[in-house]
Structures are given as structure tokens and as C-alpha cells.
Coordinates of C-alpha atoms and ligand atoms in Angstrom, one line a residue:
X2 CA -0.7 -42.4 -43.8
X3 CA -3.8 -40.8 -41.8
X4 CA -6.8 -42.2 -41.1
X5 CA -8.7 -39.4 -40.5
X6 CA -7.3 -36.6 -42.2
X7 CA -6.2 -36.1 -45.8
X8 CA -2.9 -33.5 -45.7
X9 CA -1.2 -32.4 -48.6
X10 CA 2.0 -30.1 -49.2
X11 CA 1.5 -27.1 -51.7
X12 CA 3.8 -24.7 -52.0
X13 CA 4.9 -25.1 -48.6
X14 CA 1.4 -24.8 -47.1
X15 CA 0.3 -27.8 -45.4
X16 CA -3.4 -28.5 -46.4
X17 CA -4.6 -30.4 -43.5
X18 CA -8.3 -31.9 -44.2
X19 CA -10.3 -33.6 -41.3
X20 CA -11.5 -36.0 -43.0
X21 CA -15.1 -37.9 -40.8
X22 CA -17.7 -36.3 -43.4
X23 CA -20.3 -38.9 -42.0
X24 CA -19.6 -38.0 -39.1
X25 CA -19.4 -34.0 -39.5
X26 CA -16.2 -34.0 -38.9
X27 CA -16.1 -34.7 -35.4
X28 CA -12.7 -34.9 -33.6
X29 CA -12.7 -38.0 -31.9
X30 CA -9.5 -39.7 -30.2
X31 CA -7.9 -40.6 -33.6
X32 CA -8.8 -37.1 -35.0
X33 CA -7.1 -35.2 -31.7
X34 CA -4.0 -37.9 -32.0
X35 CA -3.1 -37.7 -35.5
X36 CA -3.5 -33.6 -35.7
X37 CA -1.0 -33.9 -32.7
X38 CA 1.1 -35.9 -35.0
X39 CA 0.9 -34.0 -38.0
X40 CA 1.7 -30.9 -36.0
X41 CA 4.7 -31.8 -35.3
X42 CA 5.7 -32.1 -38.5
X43 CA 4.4 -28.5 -39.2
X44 CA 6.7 -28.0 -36.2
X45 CA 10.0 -29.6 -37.2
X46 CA 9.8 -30.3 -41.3
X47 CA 11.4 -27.6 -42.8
X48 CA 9.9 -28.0 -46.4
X49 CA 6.0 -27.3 -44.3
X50 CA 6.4 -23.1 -44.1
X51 CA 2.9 -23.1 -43.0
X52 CA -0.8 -24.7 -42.0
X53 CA -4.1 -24.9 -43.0
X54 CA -6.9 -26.7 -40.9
X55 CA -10.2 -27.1 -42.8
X56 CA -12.8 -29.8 -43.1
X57 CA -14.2 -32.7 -45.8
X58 CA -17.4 -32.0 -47.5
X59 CA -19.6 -29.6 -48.1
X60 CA -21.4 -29.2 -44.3
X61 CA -18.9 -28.8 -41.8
X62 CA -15.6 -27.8 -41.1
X63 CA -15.5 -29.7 -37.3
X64 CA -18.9 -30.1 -35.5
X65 CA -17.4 -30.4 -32.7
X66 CA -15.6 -32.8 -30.5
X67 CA -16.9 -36.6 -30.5
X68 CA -20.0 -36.8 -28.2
X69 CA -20.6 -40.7 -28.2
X70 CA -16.3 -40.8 -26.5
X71 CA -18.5 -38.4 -23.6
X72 CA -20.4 -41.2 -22.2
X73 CA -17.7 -43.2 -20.3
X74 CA -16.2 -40.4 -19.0
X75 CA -16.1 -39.3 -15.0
X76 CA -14.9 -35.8 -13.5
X77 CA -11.1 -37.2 -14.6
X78 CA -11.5 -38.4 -17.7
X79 CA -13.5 -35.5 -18.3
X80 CA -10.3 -33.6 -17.8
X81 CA -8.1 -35.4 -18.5
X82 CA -9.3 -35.2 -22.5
X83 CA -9.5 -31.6 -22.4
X84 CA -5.8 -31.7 -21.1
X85 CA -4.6 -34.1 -23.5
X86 CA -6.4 -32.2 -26.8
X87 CA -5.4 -28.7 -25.1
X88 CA -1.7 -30.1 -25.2
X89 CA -1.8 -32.4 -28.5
X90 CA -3.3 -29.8 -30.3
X91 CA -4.9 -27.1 -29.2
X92 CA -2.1 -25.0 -27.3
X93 CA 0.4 -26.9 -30.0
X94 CA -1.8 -24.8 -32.7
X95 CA -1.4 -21.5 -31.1
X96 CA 2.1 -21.7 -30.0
X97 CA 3.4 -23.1 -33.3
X98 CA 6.1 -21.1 -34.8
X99 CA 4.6 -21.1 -37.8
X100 CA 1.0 -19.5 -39.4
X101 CA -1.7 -22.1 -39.6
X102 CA -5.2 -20.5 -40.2
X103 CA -8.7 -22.0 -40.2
X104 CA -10.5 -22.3 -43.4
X105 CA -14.2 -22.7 -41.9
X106 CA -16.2 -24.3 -44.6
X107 CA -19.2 -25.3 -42.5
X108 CA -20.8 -26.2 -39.4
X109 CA -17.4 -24.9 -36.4
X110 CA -19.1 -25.7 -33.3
X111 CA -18.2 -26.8 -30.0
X112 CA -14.6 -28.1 -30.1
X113 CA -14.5 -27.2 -34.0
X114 CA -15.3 -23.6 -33.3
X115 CA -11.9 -23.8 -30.5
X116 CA -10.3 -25.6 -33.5
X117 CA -10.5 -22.2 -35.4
X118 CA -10.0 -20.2 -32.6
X119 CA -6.5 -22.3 -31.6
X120 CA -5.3 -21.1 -35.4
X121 CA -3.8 -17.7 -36.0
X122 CA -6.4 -16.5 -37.9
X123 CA -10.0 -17.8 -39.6
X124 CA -11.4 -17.0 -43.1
X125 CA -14.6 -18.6 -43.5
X126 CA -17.4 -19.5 -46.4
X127 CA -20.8 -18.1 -46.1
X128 CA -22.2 -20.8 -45.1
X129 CA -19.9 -21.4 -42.0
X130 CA -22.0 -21.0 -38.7
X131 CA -19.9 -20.8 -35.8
X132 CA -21.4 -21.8 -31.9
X133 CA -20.4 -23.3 -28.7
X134 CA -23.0 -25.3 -28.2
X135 CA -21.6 -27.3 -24.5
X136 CA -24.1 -26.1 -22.3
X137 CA -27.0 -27.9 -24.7
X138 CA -25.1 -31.3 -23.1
X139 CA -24.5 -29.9 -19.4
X140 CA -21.1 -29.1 -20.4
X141 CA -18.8 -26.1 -21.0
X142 CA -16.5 -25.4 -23.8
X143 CA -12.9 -27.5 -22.8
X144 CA -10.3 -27.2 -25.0
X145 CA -10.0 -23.4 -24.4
X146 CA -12.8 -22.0 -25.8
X147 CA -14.4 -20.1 -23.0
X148 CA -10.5 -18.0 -22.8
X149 CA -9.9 -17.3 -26.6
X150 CA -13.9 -16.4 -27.1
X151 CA -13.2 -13.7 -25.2
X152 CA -10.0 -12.7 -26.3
X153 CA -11.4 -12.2 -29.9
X154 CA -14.7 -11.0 -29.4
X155 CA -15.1 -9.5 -26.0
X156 CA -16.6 -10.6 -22.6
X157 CA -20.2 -9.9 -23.2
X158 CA -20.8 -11.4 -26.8
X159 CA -19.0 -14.7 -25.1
X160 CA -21.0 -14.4 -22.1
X161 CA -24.1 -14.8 -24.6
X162 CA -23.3 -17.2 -27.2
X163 CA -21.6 -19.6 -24.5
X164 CA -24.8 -19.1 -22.1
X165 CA -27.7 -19.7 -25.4
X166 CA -25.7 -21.6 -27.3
X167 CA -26.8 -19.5 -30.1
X168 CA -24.6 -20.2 -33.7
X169 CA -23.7 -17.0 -35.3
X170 CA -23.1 -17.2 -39.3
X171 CA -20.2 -16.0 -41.1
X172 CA -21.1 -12.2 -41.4
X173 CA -22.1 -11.6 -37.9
X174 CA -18.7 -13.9 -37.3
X175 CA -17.0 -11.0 -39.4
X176 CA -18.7 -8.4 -37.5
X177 CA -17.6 -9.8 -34.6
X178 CA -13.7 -10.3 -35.5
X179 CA -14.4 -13.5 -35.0
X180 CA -12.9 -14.4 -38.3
X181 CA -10.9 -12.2 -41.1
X182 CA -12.8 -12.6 -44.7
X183 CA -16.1 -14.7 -45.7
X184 CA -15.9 -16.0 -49.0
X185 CA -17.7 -18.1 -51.6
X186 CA -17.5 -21.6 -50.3
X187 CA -14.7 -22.2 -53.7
X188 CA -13.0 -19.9 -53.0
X189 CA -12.4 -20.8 -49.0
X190 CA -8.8 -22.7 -49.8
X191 CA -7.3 -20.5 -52.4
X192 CA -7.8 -17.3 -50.6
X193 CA -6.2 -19.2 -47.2
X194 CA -3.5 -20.1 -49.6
X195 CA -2.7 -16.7 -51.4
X196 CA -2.4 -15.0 -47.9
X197 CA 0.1 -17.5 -46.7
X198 CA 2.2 -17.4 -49.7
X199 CA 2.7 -13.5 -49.1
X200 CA 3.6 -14.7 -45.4
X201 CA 6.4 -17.0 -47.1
X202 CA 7.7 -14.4 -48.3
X203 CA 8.5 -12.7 -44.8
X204 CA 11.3 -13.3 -42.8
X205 CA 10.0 -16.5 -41.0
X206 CA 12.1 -15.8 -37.5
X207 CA 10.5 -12.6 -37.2
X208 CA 6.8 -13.8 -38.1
X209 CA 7.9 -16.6 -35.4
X210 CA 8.0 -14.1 -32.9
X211 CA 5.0 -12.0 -33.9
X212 CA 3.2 -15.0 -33.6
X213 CA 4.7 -15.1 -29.7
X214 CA 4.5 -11.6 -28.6
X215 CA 0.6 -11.1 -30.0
X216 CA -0.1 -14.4 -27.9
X217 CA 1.3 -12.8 -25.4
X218 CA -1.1 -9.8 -25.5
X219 CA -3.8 -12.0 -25.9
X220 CA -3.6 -14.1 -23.1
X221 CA -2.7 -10.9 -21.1
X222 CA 0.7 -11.9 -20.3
X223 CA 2.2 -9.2 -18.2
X224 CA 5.6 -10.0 -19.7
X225 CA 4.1 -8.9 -22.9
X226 CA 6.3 -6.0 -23.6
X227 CA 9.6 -7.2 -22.4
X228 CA 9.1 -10.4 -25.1
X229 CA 8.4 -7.9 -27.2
X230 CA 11.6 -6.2 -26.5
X231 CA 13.8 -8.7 -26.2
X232 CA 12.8 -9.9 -29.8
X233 CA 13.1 -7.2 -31.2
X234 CA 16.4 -6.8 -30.4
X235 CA 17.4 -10.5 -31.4
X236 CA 15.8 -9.7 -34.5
X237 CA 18.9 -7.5 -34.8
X238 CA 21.3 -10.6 -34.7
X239 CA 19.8 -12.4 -37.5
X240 CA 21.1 -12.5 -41.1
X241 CA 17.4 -11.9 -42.3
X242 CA 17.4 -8.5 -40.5
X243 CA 20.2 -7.3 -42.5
X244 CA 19.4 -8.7 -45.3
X245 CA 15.4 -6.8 -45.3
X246 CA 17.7 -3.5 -44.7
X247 CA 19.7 -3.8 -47.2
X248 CA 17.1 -4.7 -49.7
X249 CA 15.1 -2.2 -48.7
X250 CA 18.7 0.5 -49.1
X251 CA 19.4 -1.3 -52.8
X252 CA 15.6 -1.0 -54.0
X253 CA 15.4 -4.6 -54.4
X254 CA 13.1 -7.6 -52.8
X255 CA 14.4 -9.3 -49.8
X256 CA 15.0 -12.9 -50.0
X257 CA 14.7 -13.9 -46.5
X258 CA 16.2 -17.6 -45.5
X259 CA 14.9 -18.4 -41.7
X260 CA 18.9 -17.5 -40.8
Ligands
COA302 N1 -20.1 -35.9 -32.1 C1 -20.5 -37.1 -32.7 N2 -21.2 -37.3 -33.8 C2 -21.6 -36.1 -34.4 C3 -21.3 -34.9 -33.9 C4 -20.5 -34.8 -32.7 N3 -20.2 -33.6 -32.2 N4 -21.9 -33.9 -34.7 C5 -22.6 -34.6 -35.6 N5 -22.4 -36.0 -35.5 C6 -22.9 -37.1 -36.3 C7 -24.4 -37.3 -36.0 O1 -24.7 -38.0 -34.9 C8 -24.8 -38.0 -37.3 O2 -24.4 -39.3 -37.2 P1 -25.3 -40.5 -37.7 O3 -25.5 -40.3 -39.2 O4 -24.6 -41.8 -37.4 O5 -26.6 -40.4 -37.0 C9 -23.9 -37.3 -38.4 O6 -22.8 -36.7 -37.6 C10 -24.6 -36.3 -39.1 O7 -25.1 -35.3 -38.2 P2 -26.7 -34.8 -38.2 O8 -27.0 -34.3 -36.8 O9 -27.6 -35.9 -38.7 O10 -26.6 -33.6 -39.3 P3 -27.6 -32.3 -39.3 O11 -27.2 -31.7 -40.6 O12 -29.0 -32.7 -39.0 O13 -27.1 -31.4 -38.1 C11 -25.4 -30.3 -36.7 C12 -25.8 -30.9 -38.1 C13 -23.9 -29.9 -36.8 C14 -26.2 -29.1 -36.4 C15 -25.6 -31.4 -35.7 O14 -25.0 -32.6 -36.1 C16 -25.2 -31.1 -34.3 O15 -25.8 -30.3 -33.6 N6 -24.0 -31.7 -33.8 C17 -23.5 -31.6 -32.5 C18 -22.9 -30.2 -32.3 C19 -22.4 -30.1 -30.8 O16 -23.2 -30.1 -29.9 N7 -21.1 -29.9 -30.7 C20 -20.5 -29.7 -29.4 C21 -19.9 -31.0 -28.9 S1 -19.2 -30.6 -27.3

């Protein structure tokens, strides 16, 4: 159905595989397009409960965004493609109701480390090396990269890797917060999987609005605690709210329905 990515549904985690090996996985037009497409499934299908973004082969999970589609482009097709991927995809990952995390198997540079950084969370393999490499090509990071470096791993640590272009490897990445876990490379997809499938089991309206309010705080967002709030509170109207307490009262599991 893709032509550049591979997805497949499994146990309601949507395995989403850029699929340009040759080409490192670079995200070119097609790549940014049909991620926008399939997003929107993750978005609307009810059967997809959550995401997973990673990359085919062995060497990278995205090396970054396509640089032979730089060429052509002036001052406002310059932005103009950081718009268009920020809105197809990038801001479409973060503000998706639902958890899609990053399993970093390889090179995540340039638009590939944003990739990661758009998801909820990143577990990587030990060989993942992570960078932002723009400035090597007179060019800054531009599908968010300079604002959520800096939300996850502070202003000075950006500040260097953006200005040397320096790649940092999964353990430093750790060290950083930059991602959660580093793992064997074969075991990269099934430890992404096992964390989701204890998020299934959660009430999904109430991870939905985690997911907003710690957006909130990480983007600064003065109306952080009111959203926070406010949720809460509608938390109160939902059927899965009553149905967690009363669980929890009758010593039994929840089963939460999204309701
Ligand atoms: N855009 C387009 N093509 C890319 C690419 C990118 N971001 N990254 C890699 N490729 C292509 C290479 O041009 C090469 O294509 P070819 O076989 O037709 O020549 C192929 O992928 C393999 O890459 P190669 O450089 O030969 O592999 P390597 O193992 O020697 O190096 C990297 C791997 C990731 C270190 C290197 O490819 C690289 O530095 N890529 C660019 C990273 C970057 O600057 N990203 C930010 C873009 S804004």
C-alpha cells in the first residue's frame, strides 16, 4: 500500500518501518507524505491503540531528511518543507492522542534525530548514534529540532551538539535523557512493544490527556496547569474513571474501554 514504509498491526501497535535502506533511510517527499498518511490512521482507526516509528536494516533508523530534494530549494521552499513536514508529521507525531515511540536502531541524524524527538518517547540499540548534523550543510535543524533538543536535554548540551555537529551514541543519549532504555539491537522492537502493551491496558482518554498536558510543560505553555486541571476533572465524567475506582474498591483489574 506504501512505497516507502512497511507498517504492520500487532496487537494494536502499529509497527511503522521506513523502509529506503539504500538510501539510509532518508525522509524524502514520499517518506514525509505517506507517514502523514499513515498518521492519520493512527489518528482515527480505532483497532491502531498505538505507534512505533523505526527504520529498515541494520544501519540506520532515519539519516536524516533527503539532501539531494535541498538543491532546488530557495529561502521559501526552504520553509515551506519544514512547514509542511512540521504539519504532516512532525507536530502530527507529538500531538497524536495516542503513544508512538521511536525505536532507534541506527544512524537518527538530522531530520531522523527530530523524527525520534517528535515521538513520546525513544528506546534505542547500542549502536544508535544520534546528531544534528545541519550546520555541516549551512543549515540548521527545521522540523523542530533546535526547540525539542532543548526541551529534553537542556540548553547547553543543544547549544553544543547543534553548533559541532558532534553524534552522541546510545549511552551518552541515555545519560542525556535523550532516550529511555538502550538495548541489544534484537531486542529494539520487542521491548518498544512490551511497554506499549502495558499502556493498552490504561485508560486510553486519560493517557490522551497526559500526552497533552506534559506537551504542555514541555513547550512551556503557560496554560499548562489549568489543562491540567480541567482534565482532570473531565477525567471525572468518563465511564473509565469509575470504572478504575471501582476496580481498584473490588480488588479486581480494570478493564478500561476509551468511554
Ligand atoms: N539524504 C540523502 N541521501 C542520503 C542521506 C541523506 N540525508 N544520508 C545517506 N544518504 C545516502 C548516501 O548518499 C548514499 O547513497 P549512494 O549509495 O547513492 O551514494 C547512501 O545513503 C549510503 O550512505 P553512505 O554515506 O554511503 O553511508 P555511510 O555508512 O558511509 O555513512 C552516514 C552513513 C549516515 C554517516 C552518512 O550517510 C551521512 O552523513 N548522511 C547524512 C547525514 C546528514 O547530514 N543528515 C542531515 C540532513 S539535514
Amino acid at each position: 500500500m506504501y512505497h516507502t514504509l512497511l507498517t504492520e498491526l500487532e496487537n494494536g501497535t502499529l509497527i511503522i518501518t521506513i523502509n529506503r535502506p539504500d538510501k539510509m533511510n532518508a525522509l524524502n517527499r514520499d517518506v514525509i507524505a505517506e507517514l502523514g498518511a499513515v498518521l492519520n490512521d493512527v489518528y482515527h482507526k480505532d483497532e491502531i491503540k498505538s505507534a512505533i516509528i523505526t527504520g529498515a536494516g541494520e544501519k540506520a533508523f532515519v539519516a536524516g531528511a533527503d539532501i539531494t530534494e535541498f538543491l532546488a530549494l530557495g529561502k521559501e521552499g526552504g520553509s515551506a518543507l519544514a512547514r509542511k513536514g512540521c504539519e504532516l508529521v512532525f507536530d502530527k507525531i507529538e500531538n497524536c492522542p495516542k503513544p508512538v515511540i521511536a525505536a532507534v536502531n541506527g544512524f537518527s541524524l538530522g531530520g531522523g534525530c527530530e523524527l525520534a524527538m517528535a515521538c513520546h518517547f525513544r528506546i534505542a540499540s547500542v549502536n544508535a548514534k544520534f546528531g544534528q548534523p545541519e550546520v555541516n550543510l549551512g543549515l540548521i535543524p527545521g522540523y523542530g529540532g533546535t526547540q525539542r533538543m532543548t526541551q529534553l536535554i537542556g540548553k547547553g548540551k543543544a547549544m553544543e551538539l547543534m553548533m559541532t555537529a558532534d553524534m552522541t551514541g546510545a549511552d551518552e543519549a541515555k545519560s542525556l535523557g535523550l532516550v529511555n532504555y538502550v538495548v541489544p539491537a534484537e531486542e529494539l522492537l520487542q521491548k518498544a512493544k512490551d511497554i506499549l502493551q502495558k499502556i493498552h491496558l490504561k485508560a486510553p482518554l486519560a493517557i490522551e490527556s497526559i500526552i497533552a498536558c506534559v506537551n504542555d510543560a514541555a513547550r512551556c505553555n503557560p496554560h499548562g496547569f489549568d489543562n491540567e486541571t480541567e482534565r482532570f476533572g473531565a477525567c471525572f465524567a468518563t465511564e473509565d474513571m469509575k470504572e478504575g475506582t471501582a476496580a481498584f474498591l473490588e480488588k479486581r483489574k480494570a478493564m478500561f474501554k476509551g468511554k
